[in-house]
mmCIF file of C-alpha atoms in Angstrom:
data_model
loop_
_atom_site.group_PDB
_atom_site.id
_atom_site.type_symbol
_atom_site.label_atom_id
_atom_site.label_comp_id
_atom_site.label_asym_id
_atom_site.label_seq_id
_atom_site.Cartn_x
_atom_site.Cartn_y
_atom_site.Cartn_z
ATOM 1 C CA MET A 1257 61.192 -193.550 -134.470
ATOM 2 C CA SER A 1258 63.775 -191.712 -136.567
ATOM 3 C CA PRO A 1259 67.262 -191.436 -135.061
ATOM 4 C CA ALA A 1260 68.253 -188.141 -133.523
ATOM 5 C CA PRO A 1261 70.312 -185.857 -135.778
ATOM 6 C CA ARG A 1262 74.014 -186.529 -135.380
ATOM 7 C CA GLN A 1263 76.879 -184.116 -135.548
ATOM 8 C CA VAL A 1264 79.880 -184.870 -137.685
ATOM 9 C CA ALA A 1265 82.484 -186.179 -135.293
ATOM 10 C CA ASN A 1266 86.225 -186.532 -135.439
ATOM 11 C CA HIS A 1267 87.624 -189.513 -133.547
ATOM 12 C CA GLY A 1268 84.640 -189.458 -131.216
ATOM 13 C CA VAL A 1269 84.827 -185.729 -130.475
ATOM 14 C CA HIS A 1270 81.775 -183.780 -131.633
ATOM 15 C CA TRP A 1271 82.356 -180.453 -133.332
ATOM 16 C CA PRO A 1272 80.460 -177.760 -131.438
ATOM 17 C CA GLY A 1273 78.330 -175.054 -132.992
ATOM 18 C CA PHE A 1274 76.341 -177.153 -135.484
ATOM 19 C CA ARG A 1275 72.639 -176.578 -136.114
ATOM 20 C CA SER A 1276 70.679 -179.799 -135.771
ATOM 21 C CA ALA A 1277 67.353 -180.432 -137.492
ATOM 22 C CA SER A 1278 65.406 -179.518 -134.356
ATOM 23 C CA SER A 1279 67.367 -176.326 -133.697
ATOM 24 C CA VAL A 1280 67.012 -175.236 -137.330
ATOM 25 C CA GLU A 1281 63.236 -175.644 -137.246
ATOM 26 C CA ALA A 1282 63.015 -173.841 -133.921
ATOM 27 C CA GLN A 1283 64.887 -170.889 -135.408
ATOM 28 C CA VAL A 1284 62.886 -170.972 -138.637
ATOM 29 C CA ARG A 1285 59.682 -170.469 -136.678
ATOM 30 C CA ARG A 1286 61.131 -167.129 -135.568
ATOM 31 C CA VAL A 1287 62.271 -166.021 -139.028
ATOM 32 C CA GLN A 1288 60.113 -163.769 -141.201
ATOM 33 C CA GLY A 1289 59.409 -165.432 -144.541
ATOM 34 C CA ARG A 1290 57.640 -164.267 -147.657
ATOM 35 C CA GLY A 1291 54.199 -164.823 -146.201
ATOM 36 C CA GLY A 1292 54.859 -163.669 -142.641
ATOM 37 C CA THR A 1293 56.174 -165.717 -139.743
ATOM 38 C CA VAL A 1294 57.141 -169.188 -140.910
ATOM 39 C CA ALA A 1295 55.133 -171.556 -138.749
ATOM 40 C CA ARG A 1296 55.846 -175.204 -138.153
ATOM 41 C CA ASP A 1297 52.999 -176.402 -140.384
ATOM 42 C CA GLU A 1298 54.470 -174.403 -143.274
ATOM 43 C CA VAL A 1299 57.581 -176.588 -143.382
ATOM 44 C CA LEU A 1300 55.799 -179.920 -143.089
ATOM 45 C CA ILE A 1301 55.958 -182.082 -146.176
ATOM 46 C CA ARG A 1302 52.857 -182.622 -148.283
ATOM 47 C CA SER A 1303 54.534 -184.800 -150.893
ATOM 48 C CA VAL A 1304 58.186 -185.099 -151.764
ATOM 49 C CA GLN A 1305 59.865 -186.806 -154.694
ATOM 50 C CA VAL A 1306 63.565 -187.643 -154.684
ATOM 51 C CA ARG A 1307 65.530 -187.401 -157.921
ATOM 52 C CA PHE A 1308 68.848 -189.247 -158.197
ATOM 53 C CA ILE A 1309 71.308 -190.553 -160.770
ATOM 54 C CA TYR A 1310 72.773 -194.047 -160.675
ATOM 55 C CA PRO A 1311 76.512 -194.559 -161.337
ATOM 56 C CA ASP A 1312 75.640 -195.737 -164.864
ATOM 57 C CA GLY A 1313 74.035 -192.351 -165.585
ATOM 58 C CA SER A 1314 70.414 -193.437 -165.488
ATOM 59 C CA GLU A 1315 68.135 -190.918 -163.756
ATOM 60 C CA LEU A 1316 65.188 -191.939 -161.589
ATOM 61 C CA ARG A 1317 62.689 -190.508 -159.121
ATOM 62 C CA CYS A 1318 60.994 -192.108 -156.153
ATOM 63 C CA PRO A 1319 58.774 -191.051 -153.247
ATOM 64 C CA LEU A 1320 60.627 -189.973 -150.113
ATOM 65 C CA ALA A 1321 59.202 -193.036 -148.352
ATOM 66 C CA ASP A 1322 61.239 -195.282 -150.689
ATOM 67 C CA ALA A 1323 64.482 -193.316 -150.325
ATOM 68 C CA PRO A 1324 65.919 -194.555 -146.972
ATOM 69 C CA ASP A 1325 67.136 -197.858 -148.430
ATOM 70 C CA LEU A 1326 68.924 -196.298 -151.408
ATOM 71 C CA PRO A 1327 72.757 -196.000 -151.394
ATOM 72 C CA PHE A 1328 72.994 -192.258 -152.018
ATOM 73 C CA GLU A 1329 76.669 -192.375 -151.053
ATOM 74 C CA SER A 1330 77.247 -194.162 -154.390
ATOM 75 C CA PHE A 1331 75.153 -191.920 -156.657
ATOM 76 C CA LEU A 1332 76.302 -189.233 -159.072
ATOM 77 C CA PRO A 1333 75.717 -185.511 -158.449
ATOM 78 C CA CYS A 1334 72.228 -184.323 -159.406
ATOM 79 C CA ARG A 1335 73.430 -180.889 -160.391
ATOM 80 C CA LYS A 1336 76.269 -179.639 -162.577
ATOM 81 C CA ILE A 1337 78.628 -177.231 -160.849
ATOM 82 C CA SER A 1338 79.443 -174.205 -162.973
ATOM 83 C CA HIS A 1339 83.021 -173.114 -163.654
ATOM 84 C CA HIS A 1340 83.609 -169.653 -165.076
ATOM 85 C CA LYS A 1341 85.836 -166.631 -164.738
ATOM 86 C CA SER A 1342 85.334 -164.175 -161.874
ATOM 87 C CA GLN A 1343 83.113 -166.488 -159.833
ATOM 88 C CA ARG A 1344 83.390 -165.907 -156.112
ATOM 89 C CA ASN A 1345 83.451 -169.549 -155.054
ATOM 90 C CA ALA A 1346 86.235 -171.963 -155.993
ATOM 91 C CA PRO A 1347 84.856 -175.234 -157.393
ATOM 92 C CA ALA A 1348 87.251 -178.088 -158.064
ATOM 93 C CA TRP A 1349 87.787 -181.780 -157.341
ATOM 94 C CA TYR A 1350 88.760 -183.498 -154.077
ATOM 95 C CA TRP A 1351 90.339 -186.942 -153.852
ATOM 96 C CA SER A 1352 88.708 -188.901 -151.028
ATOM 97 C CA SER A 1353 90.875 -191.557 -149.416
ATOM 98 C CA THR A 1354 87.762 -193.036 -147.778
ATOM 99 C CA ILE A 1355 86.143 -193.984 -151.088
ATOM 100 C CA ASN A 1356 89.285 -193.757 -153.239
ATOM 101 C CA GLN A 1357 87.818 -191.513 -155.916
ATOM 102 C CA MET A 1358 87.432 -187.880 -156.914
ATOM 103 C CA ILE A 1359 84.462 -185.830 -155.686
ATOM 104 C CA GLU A 1360 83.520 -182.459 -157.105
ATOM 105 C CA TYR A 1361 82.965 -179.616 -154.662
ATOM 106 C CA GLU A 1362 81.411 -176.200 -155.125
ATOM 107 C CA SER A 1363 83.398 -174.122 -152.643
ATOM 108 C CA PHE A 1364 86.558 -174.290 -150.579
ATOM 109 C CA LEU A 1365 84.397 -174.617 -147.456
ATOM 110 C CA GLU A 1366 82.828 -177.778 -148.892
ATOM 111 C CA ARG A 1367 86.325 -179.120 -149.506
ATOM 112 C CA VAL A 1368 87.219 -178.465 -145.868
ATOM 113 C CA TRP A 1369 84.207 -180.457 -144.684
ATOM 114 C CA MET A 1370 85.016 -183.273 -147.113
ATOM 115 C CA THR A 1371 88.495 -183.434 -145.606
ATOM 116 C CA LEU A 1372 87.072 -183.595 -142.083
ATOM 117 C CA LEU A 1373 84.755 -186.416 -143.163
ATOM 118 C CA ASP A 1374 87.714 -188.240 -144.726
ATOM 119 C CA PHE A 1375 89.507 -188.033 -141.382
ATOM 120 C CA ASP A 1376 86.522 -189.318 -139.399
ATOM 121 C CA PRO A 1377 86.904 -193.081 -138.757
ATOM 122 C CA ASP A 1378 83.132 -193.424 -138.296
ATOM 123 C CA VAL A 1379 82.495 -192.355 -141.910
ATOM 124 C CA SER A 1380 82.444 -195.219 -144.415
ATOM 125 C CA ALA A 1381 81.494 -193.183 -147.508
ATOM 126 C CA PHE A 1382 80.140 -189.835 -148.632
ATOM 127 C CA SER A 1383 78.989 -188.183 -151.847
ATOM 128 C CA ALA A 1384 78.298 -184.686 -153.141
ATOM 129 C CA GLN A 1385 74.796 -183.532 -154.172
ATOM 130 C CA PRO A 1386 73.489 -187.068 -154.836
ATOM 131 C CA MET A 1387 69.805 -186.176 -154.495
ATOM 132 C CA GLN A 1388 67.324 -183.469 -155.339
ATOM 133 C CA LEU A 1389 64.262 -183.114 -153.134
ATOM 134 C CA ILE A 1390 61.126 -181.846 -154.873
ATOM 135 C CA GLY A 1391 58.116 -180.927 -152.772
ATOM 136 C CA ALA A 1392 55.288 -178.533 -152.005
ATOM 137 C CA ASP A 1393 54.022 -176.814 -148.868
ATOM 138 C CA THR A 1394 52.019 -173.723 -147.982
ATOM 139 C CA GLN A 1395 54.839 -171.538 -149.305
ATOM 140 C CA GLY A 1396 54.577 -173.202 -152.709
ATOM 141 C CA THR A 1397 56.564 -175.736 -154.690
ATOM 142 C CA TRP A 1398 60.256 -176.066 -153.901
ATOM 143 C CA LYS A 1399 63.424 -177.933 -154.812
ATOM 144 C CA ALA A 1400 66.537 -178.523 -152.729
ATOM 145 C CA THR A 1401 69.854 -180.245 -153.508
ATOM 146 C CA PRO A 1402 71.752 -180.922 -150.256
ATOM 147 C CA ASP A 1403 75.524 -180.610 -150.459
ATOM 148 C CA LEU A 1404 76.675 -183.869 -148.865
ATOM 149 C CA PHE A 1405 75.316 -187.302 -148.015
ATOM 150 C CA VAL A 1406 77.347 -189.111 -145.356
ATOM 151 C CA ARG A 1407 77.150 -192.836 -144.621
ATOM 152 C CA ARG A 1408 78.565 -194.000 -141.306
ATOM 153 C CA SER A 1409 80.047 -197.351 -140.397
ATOM 154 C CA ASP A 1410 76.986 -198.282 -138.328
ATOM 155 C CA GLY A 1411 74.771 -197.837 -141.400
ATOM 156 C CA SER A 1412 73.220 -194.531 -140.333
ATOM 157 C CA ALA A 1413 73.274 -191.505 -142.608
ATOM 158 C CA THR A 1414 73.550 -187.727 -142.308
ATOM 159 C CA VAL A 1415 72.656 -185.060 -144.837
ATOM 160 C CA MET A 1416 74.810 -181.933 -144.655
ATOM 161 C CA GLU A 1417 74.258 -178.435 -145.992
ATOM 162 C CA VAL A 1418 77.423 -176.306 -146.137
ATOM 163 C CA LYS A 1419 76.814 -172.561 -146.185
ATOM 164 C CA ASN A 1420 78.873 -169.418 -145.977
ATOM 165 C CA PRO A 1421 78.701 -168.490 -142.258
ATOM 166 C CA ARG A 1422 77.458 -165.002 -143.193
ATOM 167 C CA HIS A 1423 74.358 -166.532 -144.774
ATOM 168 C CA LEU A 1424 73.372 -169.111 -142.143
ATOM 169 C CA ALA A 1425 70.647 -166.880 -140.701
ATOM 170 C CA ASP A 1426 69.201 -165.779 -144.059
ATOM 171 C CA PRO A 1427 65.453 -166.510 -144.237
ATOM 172 C CA GLU A 1428 65.749 -168.437 -147.509
ATOM 173 C CA VAL A 1429 68.578 -170.572 -146.123
ATOM 174 C CA GLN A 1430 66.626 -171.275 -142.957
ATOM 175 C CA LEU A 1431 63.434 -172.133 -144.843
ATOM 176 C CA THR A 1432 65.275 -174.559 -147.126
ATOM 177 C CA ALA A 1433 67.044 -176.040 -144.108
ATOM 178 C CA ALA A 1434 63.745 -176.660 -142.336
ATOM 179 C CA ARG A 1435 62.263 -178.333 -145.401
ATOM 180 C CA VAL A 1436 65.300 -180.587 -145.872
ATOM 181 C CA ALA A 1437 65.414 -181.330 -142.133
ATOM 182 C CA ALA A 1438 61.773 -182.434 -142.231
ATOM 183 C CA CYS A 1439 62.577 -184.762 -145.148
ATOM 184 C CA CYS A 1440 65.579 -186.168 -143.298
ATOM 185 C CA ARG A 1441 63.506 -186.777 -140.192
ATOM 186 C CA ALA A 1442 60.931 -188.659 -142.272
ATOM 187 C CA ALA A 1443 63.675 -190.732 -143.935
ATOM 188 C CA GLY A 1444 65.486 -191.508 -140.698
ATOM 189 C CA TRP A 1445 68.596 -189.521 -141.618
ATOM 190 C CA GLY A 1446 70.429 -186.999 -139.509
ATOM 191 C CA TYR A 1447 70.676 -183.431 -140.740
ATOM 192 C CA GLU A 1448 73.285 -180.722 -140.181
ATOM 193 C CA LEU A 1449 73.446 -177.141 -141.418
ATOM 194 C CA VAL A 1450 77.095 -176.122 -141.072
ATOM 195 C CA GLY A 1451 79.275 -173.112 -141.704
ATOM 196 C CA GLU A 1452 82.953 -172.780 -140.882
ATOM 197 C CA PRO A 1453 84.341 -175.429 -138.495
ATOM 198 C CA PRO A 1454 84.678 -173.739 -135.101
ATOM 199 C CA ASP A 1455 88.140 -175.008 -134.077
ATOM 200 C CA ARG A 1456 90.517 -173.497 -136.610
ATOM 201 C CA GLN A 1457 93.680 -175.036 -135.185
ATOM 202 C CA ARG A 1458 92.185 -178.508 -135.216
ATOM 203 C CA THR A 1459 90.924 -177.987 -138.744
ATOM 204 C CA THR A 1460 94.320 -176.671 -139.879
ATOM 205 C CA ASN A 1461 96.065 -179.739 -138.452
ATOM 206 C CA ILE A 1462 93.636 -182.143 -140.124
ATOM 207 C CA LEU A 1463 93.966 -180.367 -143.469
ATOM 208 C CA MET A 1464 97.749 -180.619 -143.236
ATOM 209 C CA LEU A 1465 97.703 -184.311 -142.312
ATOM 210 C CA MET A 1466 95.147 -185.263 -144.954
ATOM 211 C CA SER A 1467 96.573 -183.222 -147.824
ATOM 212 C CA GLY A 1468 100.182 -184.176 -147.259
ATOM 213 C CA TYR A 1469 100.267 -187.617 -145.689
ATOM 214 C CA ARG A 1470 97.024 -189.600 -146.124
ATOM 215 C CA ARG A 1471 97.914 -191.297 -149.410
ATOM 216 C CA GLU A 1472 99.704 -194.607 -149.237
ATOM 217 C CA MET A 1473 103.462 -194.148 -148.913
ATOM 218 C CA THR A 1474 105.975 -196.337 -150.704
ATOM 219 C CA GLY A 1475 108.167 -198.070 -148.138
ATOM 220 C CA ALA A 1476 106.093 -196.983 -145.135
ATOM 221 C CA ALA A 1477 104.992 -200.502 -144.224
ATOM 222 C CA GLN A 1478 108.492 -201.539 -143.131
ATOM 223 C CA TYR A 1479 108.522 -198.815 -140.454
ATOM 224 C CA ARG A 1480 104.891 -199.040 -139.305
ATOM 225 C CA ASP A 1481 105.260 -201.729 -136.631
ATOM 226 C CA LEU A 1482 108.486 -200.176 -135.311
ATOM 227 C CA ILE A 1483 106.888 -196.752 -134.869
ATOM 228 C CA LEU A 1484 103.641 -198.060 -133.370
ATOM 229 C CA ALA A 1485 105.593 -200.150 -130.865
ATOM 230 C CA ALA A 1486 107.744 -197.152 -129.913
ATOM 231 C CA ALA A 1487 104.559 -195.116 -129.381
ATOM 232 C CA ALA A 1488 102.964 -197.519 -126.899
ATOM 233 C CA ASP A 1489 103.307 -194.646 -124.422
ATOM 234 C CA PRO A 1490 102.967 -190.953 -125.376
ATOM 235 C CA THR A 1491 106.107 -190.058 -127.322
ATOM 236 C CA PRO A 1492 107.177 -186.856 -129.127
ATOM 237 C CA ILE A 1493 106.901 -186.907 -132.915
ATOM 238 C CA GLY A 1494 110.580 -185.973 -133.185
ATOM 239 C CA THR A 1495 111.638 -188.922 -131.023
ATOM 240 C CA LEU A 1496 109.655 -191.354 -133.157
ATOM 241 C CA ALA A 1497 111.168 -189.882 -136.314
ATOM 242 C CA GLU A 1498 114.664 -190.449 -134.917
ATOM 243 C CA ALA A 1499 113.823 -194.134 -134.300
ATOM 244 C CA VAL A 1500 114.032 -194.636 -138.075
ATOM 245 C CA GLU A 1501 117.451 -194.656 -139.728
ATOM 246 C CA GLU A 1502 116.356 -191.799 -141.994
ATOM 247 C CA PRO A 1503 114.549 -189.238 -139.762
ATOM 248 C CA LEU A 1504 112.942 -187.377 -142.683
ATOM 249 C CA VAL A 1505 111.304 -190.608 -143.777
ATOM 250 C CA GLY A 1506 110.444 -191.431 -140.176
ATOM 251 C CA ARG A 1507 108.659 -188.108 -139.669
ATOM 252 C CA ALA A 1508 106.627 -188.614 -142.850
ATOM 253 C CA VAL A 1509 105.605 -192.105 -141.742
ATOM 254 C CA VAL A 1510 104.616 -190.811 -138.292
ATOM 255 C CA LEU A 1511 102.376 -188.156 -139.828
ATOM 256 C CA HIS A 1512 100.959 -190.712 -142.267
ATOM 257 C CA LEU A 1513 99.988 -192.928 -139.322
ATOM 258 C CA CYS A 1514 98.437 -189.898 -137.614
ATOM 259 C CA SER A 1515 96.315 -189.239 -140.705
ATOM 260 C CA LEU A 1516 95.087 -192.848 -140.627
ATOM 261 C CA GLY A 1517 94.245 -192.689 -136.925
ATOM 262 C CA ASP A 1518 96.799 -195.388 -136.061
ATOM 263 C CA LEU A 1519 98.546 -192.746 -133.956
ATOM 264 C CA VAL A 1520 96.415 -190.353 -131.893
ATOM 265 C CA LEU A 1521 97.377 -186.883 -130.736
ATOM 266 C CA ASP A 1522 96.006 -183.590 -129.454
ATOM 267 C CA LEU A 1523 94.902 -181.705 -132.547
ATOM 268 C CA SER A 1524 93.924 -178.548 -130.690
ATOM 269 C CA ALA A 1525 97.539 -177.301 -130.612
ATOM 270 C CA PRO A 1526 100.060 -176.702 -133.441
ATOM 271 C CA LEU A 1527 101.900 -179.839 -134.565
ATOM 272 C CA GLU A 1528 105.572 -179.760 -133.637
ATOM 273 C CA ASP A 1529 108.367 -182.265 -133.020
ATOM 274 C CA SER A 1530 107.491 -182.029 -129.325
ATOM 275 C CA THR A 1531 103.833 -183.015 -129.919
ATOM 276 C CA LEU A 1532 103.048 -186.230 -128.074
ATOM 277 C CA VAL A 1533 101.468 -189.116 -129.974
ATOM 278 C CA ARG A 1534 100.591 -192.649 -128.971
ATOM 279 C CA SER A 1535 99.355 -195.810 -130.619
ATOM 280 C CA ALA A 1536 95.580 -196.007 -130.971
#
């Protein structure tokens, strides 16, 4: 039996408001498609091929049945992202500390989700658009290129589609989501259709920690044990910073340890010197 769809979690706390594979298909059955009401049998897979590109640039296809054992987290993007003047999205590159390499993203919202995945200790690797699904059903032939493939430390995998929240309920988005969800269910992967992360303060804190403090810091190692020992019990960030002879350096090291998960804290409130942290 395929594993149940999983939600992207942050330090064991599930983000609310995601659409799982089952909830997507339930909603799709209520959406009007091109040929009338989209019924369950219209999103079932007749035959699906998976196109992917190895790191050496060689391109291959395989049946969906052969895809579960492939390391999609290591494959190259299947689709080129366009860059041109006046485009509404903002494509660029994101450096992932989890895999220590650059990943191209298509929108700022994708970058936000990449950052959240980077912060998640249960994520061992992820990649952008590493597969193209090619299939046919009663609506006709179709292709889909999911945004993210996420590998977790327990070996399980999740496919993520990141969409502008205003378009989540669009019939075409829902139909594609149901098709991809059916493929994921057959392959034993989780599936999530996501928009904007629901907890903005938490997201803001994670973006700040990851963008400013996740990279390795020169000289941080000499203060790590001192700070972790001082944080055996919940301690304000400012107090830990003062435990180091140079408080500005101490504060940076504290936030670096927070970004690594070595120090844990309440991310639902703004980060201040009075914010309590403790050793993980």
